[in-house]
Coordinates of C-alpha atoms and ligand atoms in Angstrom, one line a residue:
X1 CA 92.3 14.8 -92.6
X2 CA 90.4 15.8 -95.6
X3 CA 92.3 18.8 -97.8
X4 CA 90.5 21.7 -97.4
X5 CA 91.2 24.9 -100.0
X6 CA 90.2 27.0 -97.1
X7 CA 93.0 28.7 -95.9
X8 CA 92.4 31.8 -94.4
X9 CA 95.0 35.0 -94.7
X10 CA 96.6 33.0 -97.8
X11 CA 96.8 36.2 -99.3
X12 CA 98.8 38.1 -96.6
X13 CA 101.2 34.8 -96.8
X14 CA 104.9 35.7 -98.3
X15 CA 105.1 33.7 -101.8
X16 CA 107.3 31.0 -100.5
X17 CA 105.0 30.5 -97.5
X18 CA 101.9 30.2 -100.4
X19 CA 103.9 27.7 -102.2
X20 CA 104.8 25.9 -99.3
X21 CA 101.1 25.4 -98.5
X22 CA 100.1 24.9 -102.3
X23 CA 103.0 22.0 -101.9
X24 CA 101.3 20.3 -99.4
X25 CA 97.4 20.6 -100.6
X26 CA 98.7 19.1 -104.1
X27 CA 101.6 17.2 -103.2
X28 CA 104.0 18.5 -105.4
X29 CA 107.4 17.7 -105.4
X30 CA 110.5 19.7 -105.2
X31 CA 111.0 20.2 -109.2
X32 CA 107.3 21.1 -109.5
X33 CA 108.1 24.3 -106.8
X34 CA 111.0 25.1 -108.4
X35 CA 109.2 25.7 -112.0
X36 CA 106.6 27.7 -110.3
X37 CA 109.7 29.9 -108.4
X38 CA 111.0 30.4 -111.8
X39 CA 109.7 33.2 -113.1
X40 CA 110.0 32.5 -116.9
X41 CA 109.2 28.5 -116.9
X42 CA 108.2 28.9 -120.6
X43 CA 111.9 27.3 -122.2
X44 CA 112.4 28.9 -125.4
X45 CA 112.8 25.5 -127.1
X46 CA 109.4 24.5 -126.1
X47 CA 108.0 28.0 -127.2
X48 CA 109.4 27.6 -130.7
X49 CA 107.8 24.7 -131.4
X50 CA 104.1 26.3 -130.1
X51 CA 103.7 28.9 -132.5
X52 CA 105.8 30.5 -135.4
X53 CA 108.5 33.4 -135.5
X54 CA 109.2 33.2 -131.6
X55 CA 111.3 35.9 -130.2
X56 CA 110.5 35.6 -126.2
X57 CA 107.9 34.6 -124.1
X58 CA 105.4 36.7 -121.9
X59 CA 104.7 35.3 -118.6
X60 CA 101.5 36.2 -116.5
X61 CA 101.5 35.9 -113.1
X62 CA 99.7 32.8 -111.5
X63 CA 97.6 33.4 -109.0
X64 CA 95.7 30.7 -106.7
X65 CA 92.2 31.1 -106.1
X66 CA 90.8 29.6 -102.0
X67 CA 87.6 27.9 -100.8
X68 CA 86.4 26.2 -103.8
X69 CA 84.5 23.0 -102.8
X70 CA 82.6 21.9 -106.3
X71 CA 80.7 18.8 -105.7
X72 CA 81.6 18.2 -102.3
X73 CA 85.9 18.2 -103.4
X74 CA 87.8 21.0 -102.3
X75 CA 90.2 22.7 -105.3
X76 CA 93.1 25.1 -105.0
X77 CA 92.4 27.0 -108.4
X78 CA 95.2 28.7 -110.2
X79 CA 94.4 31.3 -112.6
X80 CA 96.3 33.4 -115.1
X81 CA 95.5 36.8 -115.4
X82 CA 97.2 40.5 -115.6
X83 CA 94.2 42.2 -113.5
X84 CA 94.4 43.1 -110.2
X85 CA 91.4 41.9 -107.5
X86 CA 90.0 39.1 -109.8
X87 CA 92.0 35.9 -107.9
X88 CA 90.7 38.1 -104.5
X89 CA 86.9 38.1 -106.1
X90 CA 86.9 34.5 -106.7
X91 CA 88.1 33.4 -103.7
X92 CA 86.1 35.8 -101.7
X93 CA 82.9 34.5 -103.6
X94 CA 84.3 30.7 -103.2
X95 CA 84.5 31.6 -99.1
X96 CA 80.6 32.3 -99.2
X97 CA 79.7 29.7 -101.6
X98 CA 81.2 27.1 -99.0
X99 CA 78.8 28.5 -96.2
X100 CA 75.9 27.3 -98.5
X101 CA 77.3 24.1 -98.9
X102 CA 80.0 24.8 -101.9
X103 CA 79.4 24.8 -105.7
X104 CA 77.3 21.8 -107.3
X105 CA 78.2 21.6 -111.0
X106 CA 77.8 19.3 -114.2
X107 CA 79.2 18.8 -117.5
X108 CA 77.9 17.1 -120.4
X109 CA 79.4 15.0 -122.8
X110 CA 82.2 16.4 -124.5
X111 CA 79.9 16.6 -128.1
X112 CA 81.7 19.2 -130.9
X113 CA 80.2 20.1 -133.8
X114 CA 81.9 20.1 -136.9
X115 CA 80.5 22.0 -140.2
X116 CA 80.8 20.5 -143.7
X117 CA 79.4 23.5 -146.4
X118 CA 78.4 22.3 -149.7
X119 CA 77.1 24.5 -152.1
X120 CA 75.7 24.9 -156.2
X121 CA 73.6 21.8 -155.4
X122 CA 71.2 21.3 -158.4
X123 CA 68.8 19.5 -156.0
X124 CA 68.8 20.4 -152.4
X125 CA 66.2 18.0 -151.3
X126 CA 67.8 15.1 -153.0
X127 CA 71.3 15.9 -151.9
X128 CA 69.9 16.1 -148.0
X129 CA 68.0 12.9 -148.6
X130 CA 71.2 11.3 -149.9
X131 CA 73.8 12.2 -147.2
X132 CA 70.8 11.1 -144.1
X133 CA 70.4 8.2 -146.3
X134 CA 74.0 7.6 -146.2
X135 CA 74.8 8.6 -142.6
X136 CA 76.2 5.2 -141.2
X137 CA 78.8 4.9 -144.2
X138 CA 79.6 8.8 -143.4
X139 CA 80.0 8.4 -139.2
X140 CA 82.1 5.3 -140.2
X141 CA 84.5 6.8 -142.4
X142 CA 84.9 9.4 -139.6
X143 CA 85.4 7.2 -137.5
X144 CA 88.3 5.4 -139.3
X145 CA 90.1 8.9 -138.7
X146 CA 90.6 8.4 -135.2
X147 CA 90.5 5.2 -133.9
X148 CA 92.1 6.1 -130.6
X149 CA 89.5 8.4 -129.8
X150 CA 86.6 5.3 -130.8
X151 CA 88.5 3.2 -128.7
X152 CA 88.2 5.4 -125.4
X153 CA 84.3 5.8 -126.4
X154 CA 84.1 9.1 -128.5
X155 CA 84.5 9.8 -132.2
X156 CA 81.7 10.7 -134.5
X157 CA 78.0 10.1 -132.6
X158 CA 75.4 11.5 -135.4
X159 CA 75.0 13.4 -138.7
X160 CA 72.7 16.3 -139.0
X161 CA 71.7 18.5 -141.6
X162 CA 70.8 22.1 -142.4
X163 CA 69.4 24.0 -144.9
X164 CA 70.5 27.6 -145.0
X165 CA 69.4 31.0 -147.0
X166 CA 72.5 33.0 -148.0
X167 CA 73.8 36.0 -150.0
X168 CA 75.2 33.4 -152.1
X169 CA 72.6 31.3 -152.8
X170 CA 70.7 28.2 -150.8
X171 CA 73.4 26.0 -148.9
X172 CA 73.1 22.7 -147.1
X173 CA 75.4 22.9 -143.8
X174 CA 76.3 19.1 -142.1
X175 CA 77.2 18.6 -138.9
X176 CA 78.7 15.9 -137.6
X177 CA 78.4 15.5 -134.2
X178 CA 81.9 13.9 -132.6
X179 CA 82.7 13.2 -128.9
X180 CA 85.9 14.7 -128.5
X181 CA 86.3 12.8 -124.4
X182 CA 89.1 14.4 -122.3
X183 CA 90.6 16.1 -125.7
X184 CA 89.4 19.7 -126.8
X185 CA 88.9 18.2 -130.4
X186 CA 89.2 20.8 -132.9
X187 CA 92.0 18.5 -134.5
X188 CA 89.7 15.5 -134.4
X189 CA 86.8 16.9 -136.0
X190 CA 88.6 19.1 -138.6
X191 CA 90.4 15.8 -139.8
X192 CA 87.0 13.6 -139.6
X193 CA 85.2 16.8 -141.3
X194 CA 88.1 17.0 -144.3
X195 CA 88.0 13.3 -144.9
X196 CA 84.5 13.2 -145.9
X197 CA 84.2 15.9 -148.7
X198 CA 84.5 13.1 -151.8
X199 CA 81.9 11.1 -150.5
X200 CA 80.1 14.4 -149.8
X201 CA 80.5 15.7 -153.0
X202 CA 79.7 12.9 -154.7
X203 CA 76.3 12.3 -152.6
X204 CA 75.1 15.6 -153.2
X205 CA 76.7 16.8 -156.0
X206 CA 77.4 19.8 -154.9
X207 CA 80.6 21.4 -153.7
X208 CA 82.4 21.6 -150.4
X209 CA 83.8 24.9 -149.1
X210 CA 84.5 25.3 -145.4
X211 CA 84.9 22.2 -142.9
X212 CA 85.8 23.3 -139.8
X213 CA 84.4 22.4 -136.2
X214 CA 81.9 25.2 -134.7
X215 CA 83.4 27.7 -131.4
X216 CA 79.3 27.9 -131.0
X217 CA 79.7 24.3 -128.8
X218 CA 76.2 24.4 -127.3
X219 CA 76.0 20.4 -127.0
X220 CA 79.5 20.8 -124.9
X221 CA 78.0 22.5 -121.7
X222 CA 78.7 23.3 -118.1
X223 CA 76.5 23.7 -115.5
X224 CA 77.3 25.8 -111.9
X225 CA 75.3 26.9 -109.2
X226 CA 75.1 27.5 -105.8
X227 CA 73.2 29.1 -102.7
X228 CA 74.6 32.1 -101.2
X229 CA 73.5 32.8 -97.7
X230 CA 71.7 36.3 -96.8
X231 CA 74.2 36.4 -93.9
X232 CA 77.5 35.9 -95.2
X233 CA 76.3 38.2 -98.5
X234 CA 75.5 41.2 -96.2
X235 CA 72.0 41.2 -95.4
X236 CA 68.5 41.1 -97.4
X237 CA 69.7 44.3 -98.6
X238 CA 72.6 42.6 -100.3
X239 CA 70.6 40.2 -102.1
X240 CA 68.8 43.0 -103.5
X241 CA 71.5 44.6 -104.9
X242 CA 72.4 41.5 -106.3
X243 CA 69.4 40.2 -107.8
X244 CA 69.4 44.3 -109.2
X245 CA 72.3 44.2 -110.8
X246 CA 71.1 40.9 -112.4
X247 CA 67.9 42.3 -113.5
X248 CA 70.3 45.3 -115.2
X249 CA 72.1 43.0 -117.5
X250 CA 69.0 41.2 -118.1
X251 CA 67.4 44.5 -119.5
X252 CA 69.9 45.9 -121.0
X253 CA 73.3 44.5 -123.6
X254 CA 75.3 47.4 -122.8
X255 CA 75.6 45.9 -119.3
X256 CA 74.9 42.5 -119.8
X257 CA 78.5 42.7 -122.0
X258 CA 80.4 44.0 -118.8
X259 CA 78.4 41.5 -116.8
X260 CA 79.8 38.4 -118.9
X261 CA 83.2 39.8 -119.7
X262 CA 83.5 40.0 -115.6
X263 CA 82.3 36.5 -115.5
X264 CA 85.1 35.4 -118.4
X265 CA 87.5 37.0 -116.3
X266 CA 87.2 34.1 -114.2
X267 CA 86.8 31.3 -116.6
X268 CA 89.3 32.7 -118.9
X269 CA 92.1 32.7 -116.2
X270 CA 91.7 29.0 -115.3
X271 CA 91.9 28.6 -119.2
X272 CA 94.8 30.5 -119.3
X273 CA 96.8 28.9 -116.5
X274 CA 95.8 25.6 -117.7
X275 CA 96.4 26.1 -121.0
X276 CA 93.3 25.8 -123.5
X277 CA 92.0 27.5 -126.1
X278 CA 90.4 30.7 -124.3
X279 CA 89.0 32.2 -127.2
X280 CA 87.8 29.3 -128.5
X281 CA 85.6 29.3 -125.3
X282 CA 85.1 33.1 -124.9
X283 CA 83.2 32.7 -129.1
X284 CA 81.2 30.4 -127.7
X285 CA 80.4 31.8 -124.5
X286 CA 78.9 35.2 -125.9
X287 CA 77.6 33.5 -129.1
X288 CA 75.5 31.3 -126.6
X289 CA 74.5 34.4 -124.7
X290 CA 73.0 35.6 -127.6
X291 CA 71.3 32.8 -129.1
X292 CA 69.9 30.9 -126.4
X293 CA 66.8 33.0 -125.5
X294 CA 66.9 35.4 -128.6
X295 CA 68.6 38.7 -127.4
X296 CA 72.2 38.6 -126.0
X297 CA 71.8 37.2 -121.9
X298 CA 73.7 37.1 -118.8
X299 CA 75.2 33.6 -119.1
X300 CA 74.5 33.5 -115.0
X301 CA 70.7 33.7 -113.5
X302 CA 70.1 34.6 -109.9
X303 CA 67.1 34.1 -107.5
X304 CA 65.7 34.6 -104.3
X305 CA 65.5 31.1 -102.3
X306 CA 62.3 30.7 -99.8
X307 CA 64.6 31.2 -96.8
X308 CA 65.6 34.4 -98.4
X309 CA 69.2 33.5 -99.5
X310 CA 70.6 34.0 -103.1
X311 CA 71.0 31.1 -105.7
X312 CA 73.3 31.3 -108.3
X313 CA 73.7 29.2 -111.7
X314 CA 75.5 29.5 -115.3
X315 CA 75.1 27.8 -118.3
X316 CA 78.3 27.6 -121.3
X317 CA 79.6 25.9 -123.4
X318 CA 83.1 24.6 -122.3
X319 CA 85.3 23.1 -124.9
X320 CA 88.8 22.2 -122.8
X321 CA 91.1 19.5 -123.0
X322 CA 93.3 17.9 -121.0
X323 CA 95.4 15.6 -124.2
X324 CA 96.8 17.0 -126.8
X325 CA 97.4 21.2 -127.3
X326 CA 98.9 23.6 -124.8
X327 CA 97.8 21.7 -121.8
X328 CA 100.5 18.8 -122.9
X329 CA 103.4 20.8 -123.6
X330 CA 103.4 24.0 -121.8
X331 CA 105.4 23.0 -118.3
X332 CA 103.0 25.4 -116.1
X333 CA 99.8 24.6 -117.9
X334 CA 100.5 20.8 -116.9
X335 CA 101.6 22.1 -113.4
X336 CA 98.1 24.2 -113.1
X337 CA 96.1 20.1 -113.7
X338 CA 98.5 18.8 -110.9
X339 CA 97.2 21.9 -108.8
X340 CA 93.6 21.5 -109.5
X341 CA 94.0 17.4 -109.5
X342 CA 91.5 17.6 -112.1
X343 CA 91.1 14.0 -113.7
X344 CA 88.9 14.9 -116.7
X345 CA 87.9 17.2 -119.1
X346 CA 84.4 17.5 -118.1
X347 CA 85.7 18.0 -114.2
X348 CA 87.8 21.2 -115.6
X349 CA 85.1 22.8 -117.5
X350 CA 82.9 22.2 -114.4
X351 CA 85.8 24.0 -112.4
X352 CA 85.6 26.8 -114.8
X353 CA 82.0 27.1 -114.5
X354 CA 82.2 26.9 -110.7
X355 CA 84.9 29.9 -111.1
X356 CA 82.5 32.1 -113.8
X357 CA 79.8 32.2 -111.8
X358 CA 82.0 32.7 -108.2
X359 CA 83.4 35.8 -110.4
X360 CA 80.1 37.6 -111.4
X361 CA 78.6 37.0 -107.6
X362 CA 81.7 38.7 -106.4
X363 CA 81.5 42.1 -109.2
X364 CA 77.8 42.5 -108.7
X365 CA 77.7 42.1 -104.8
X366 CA 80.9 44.6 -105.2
X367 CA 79.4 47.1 -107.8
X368 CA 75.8 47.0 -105.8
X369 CA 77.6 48.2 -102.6
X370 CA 80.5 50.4 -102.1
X371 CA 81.6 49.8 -105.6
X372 CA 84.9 48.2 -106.9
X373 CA 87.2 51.3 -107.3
X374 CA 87.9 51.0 -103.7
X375 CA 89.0 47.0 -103.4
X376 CA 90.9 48.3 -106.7
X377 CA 92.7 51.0 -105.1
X378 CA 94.2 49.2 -102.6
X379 CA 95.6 47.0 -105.0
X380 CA 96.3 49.9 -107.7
X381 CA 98.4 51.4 -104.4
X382 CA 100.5 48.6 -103.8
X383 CA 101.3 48.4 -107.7
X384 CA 102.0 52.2 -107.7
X385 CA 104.5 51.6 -104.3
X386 CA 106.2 48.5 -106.0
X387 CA 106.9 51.2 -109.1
X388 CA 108.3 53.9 -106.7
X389 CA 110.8 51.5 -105.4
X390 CA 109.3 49.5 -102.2
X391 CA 110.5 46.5 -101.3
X392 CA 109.1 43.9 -98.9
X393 CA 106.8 45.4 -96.5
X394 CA 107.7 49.0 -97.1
X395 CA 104.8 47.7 -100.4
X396 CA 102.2 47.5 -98.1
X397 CA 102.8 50.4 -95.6
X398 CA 102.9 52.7 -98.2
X399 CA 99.9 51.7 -100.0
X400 CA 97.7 52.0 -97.0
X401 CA 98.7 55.6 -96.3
X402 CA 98.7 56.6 -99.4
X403 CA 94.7 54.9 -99.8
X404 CA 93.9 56.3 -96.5
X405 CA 95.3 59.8 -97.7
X406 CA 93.4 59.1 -101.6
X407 CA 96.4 60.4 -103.0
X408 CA 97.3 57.1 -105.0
X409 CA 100.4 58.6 -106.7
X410 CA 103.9 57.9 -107.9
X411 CA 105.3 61.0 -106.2
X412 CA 103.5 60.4 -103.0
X413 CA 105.2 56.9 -102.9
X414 CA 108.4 57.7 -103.8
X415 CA 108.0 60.7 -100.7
X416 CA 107.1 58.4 -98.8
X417 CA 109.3 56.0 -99.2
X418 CA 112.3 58.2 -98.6
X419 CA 110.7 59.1 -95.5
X420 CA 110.4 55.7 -94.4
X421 CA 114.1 55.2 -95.1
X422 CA 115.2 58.2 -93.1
X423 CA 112.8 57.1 -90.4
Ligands
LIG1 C1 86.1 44.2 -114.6 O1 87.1 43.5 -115.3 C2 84.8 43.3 -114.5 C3 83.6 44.0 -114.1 O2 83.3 45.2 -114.8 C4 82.4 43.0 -114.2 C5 81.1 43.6 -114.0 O3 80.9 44.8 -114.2 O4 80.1 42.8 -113.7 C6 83.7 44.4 -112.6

């Protein structure tokens, strides 16, 4: 029987009855369950080699979101996140998705660019013509950087050049243009960017400044969309609201910034729990959303099909990685790949996608109807229950009076519970 990631009441599931089910869809074995029952996996010897001056680590829960099918494959996807209802939204979102036929998505190659500055040029025209004029020698030298990555297929593609104005004078900014495959790349192209400064110094005579690759990764993109029906969004009524809400953040940057940070709460928690470079992704996210059309845009777009249902799409640039970074050495990031079974890098960053756009269905079919305090209450409750004490399903009783009773409150829980006691 094919896997499905449909698994309806997962959420009312005890944990160990959610692993047990996660076990099966991504056949893990008995050590991977027992990392993901510990609840700091992180070992501090691993964490003082990730970053400097460790002192602890600071675990997130992981949360698994339901009902993704993306290009006909079904995907349990964990995400990493400290705020309530998002794993909910998703799956929710994933659950109508799948009545339309599921997410179609794409990815392109994995193209970074990487910025060479040079600067006091006494002849810019010259200096451009010599460093196009020397382009193969410059991709090769690249190239002899990393022969790994030539040898599965990437390494540097092209060279381009700009001209730029500054405050400091006319500049000539190269880019080299480097496919980074199933890594992230910044390493790559930073290297391949710092090896060429003598030859392009010595080309242009100019001087080099900054080499460093660019967060703005607009040749690194994924693509999501898919059709929500009329029916299982509410109604005609609901699309409205929708396409709204779209219009709203179209108009206007003061929503159109709450609109994309709802849709990077998705994306950002699959980055998290599988560990990339999440702000990495989040520059290049809003930097795209405000230089693709001119102003700053809602990286999703919504429309009204003929049949009157809703289709969804987004657009962003995705730099992830599944060699090298994070992803390699943190035990749960690696655990979070397993999960998702994703082969590539281009598959994650079209699970991502899949996940940003799932998210901002979910917050503007919420806002446009009876808003998102409520789902948040509910889940506010239960955090306000666990704090006055609750245990098992004394959590859940107590949250639902105290929603029903809209007294959300520490001192209403902790009544309550000692009246439950006595009980
Ligand atoms: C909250 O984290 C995200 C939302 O504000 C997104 C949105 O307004 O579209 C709900």
């Amino acid at each position: 029987m094919p896997k499905t990631s449909a698994i309806p009441g997962f959420y009312k599931l005890p944990i160990n009855e959610r692993v047990d089910k996660l076990k099966a869809f991504a056949d893990l074995t008995d050590q991977d369950v027992a990392l993901l029952r510990t609840s700091g996996a992180l070992d501090f010897s691993i964490a003082d080699h990730m970053i400097e001056n460790v002192v602890g680590t600071f675990p997130l829960p992981l949360g698994i979101a339901t009902n993704f099918r993306i290009n006909g494959q079904d995907y349990l996807v964990p995400m990493a996140l400290e705020e309530p209802s998002v794993v909910a939204a998703a799956s929710n979102a994933a659950r109508i998705a799948r009545e339309g036929g599921g997410f179609t998505a794409t990815a392109t190659d994995s193209i970074m660019i990487g910025q060479i500055q040079v600067t006091d040029l006494p002849d810019l025209v010259k200096a451009k013509a010599a460093v196009l004029g020397h382009k193969r020698n410059l991709i090769d030298l690249a190239n002899a950087q990393d022969p790994a990555l030539v040898k599965a297929g990437g390494g540097a593609k092209d060279l381009q050049v700009r001209q730029l104005k500054t405050t400091m004078g006319p500049m000539l900014v190269l880019h080299l243009l480097v496919d980074c495959r199933d890594a992230m790349g910044a390493n790559a192209v930073n290297t391949m960017c710092e090896t060429l400064t003598p030859l392009v110094q010595e080309l242009t005579n100019g001087r080099v400044y900054l080499r460093i690759l660019s967060n703005l990764a607009e040749l690194r993109r994924a693509h999501a969309e898919a059709v929500f029906p009329k029916s299982a969004l509410g109604g005609e009524d609901a699309v409205d609201g929708i396409l709204k809400a779209y219009a709203f953040a179209q108009a206007d940057p003061f929503r159109c910034a709450t609109h994309n940070k709802g849709i990077m709460n998705g994306v950002d928690a699959v980055l998290i729990a599988t560990g990339q470079d999440f702000r990495a992704v989040e520059a290049g996210a809003h930097t795209y959303a405000a230089t693709r059309k001119g102003g700053y845009q809602s990286l999703t777009h919504y429309e009204r099909t003929p049949g009157g249902d809703l289709r969804g799409s987004i657009e962003l640039p995705l730099a992830v990685g599944l060699v090298g970074g994070a992803v390699r050495t943190h035990p749960v990031a690696q655990l979070s790949v397993k999960i998702l079974g994703v082969k590539t890098a281009r598959e994650l960053a079209q699970v991502a996608a899949s996940v940003g756009l799932a998210q901002n269905l979910a917050a503007l079919r919420a806002l446009s109807q009876e808003g998102i305090q409520k789902g948040h209450m509910q889940l506010h409750a239960r955090n306000v229950a666990i704090a006055a004490g609750a245990k098992g399903d004394e959590v859940d009783r107590i949250a639902e009076q105290m929603v029903a009773e809209k007294r959300v409150r520490f001192d209403r829980a902790q009544e309550l519970l000692t009246k439950l006691r006595e009980a």
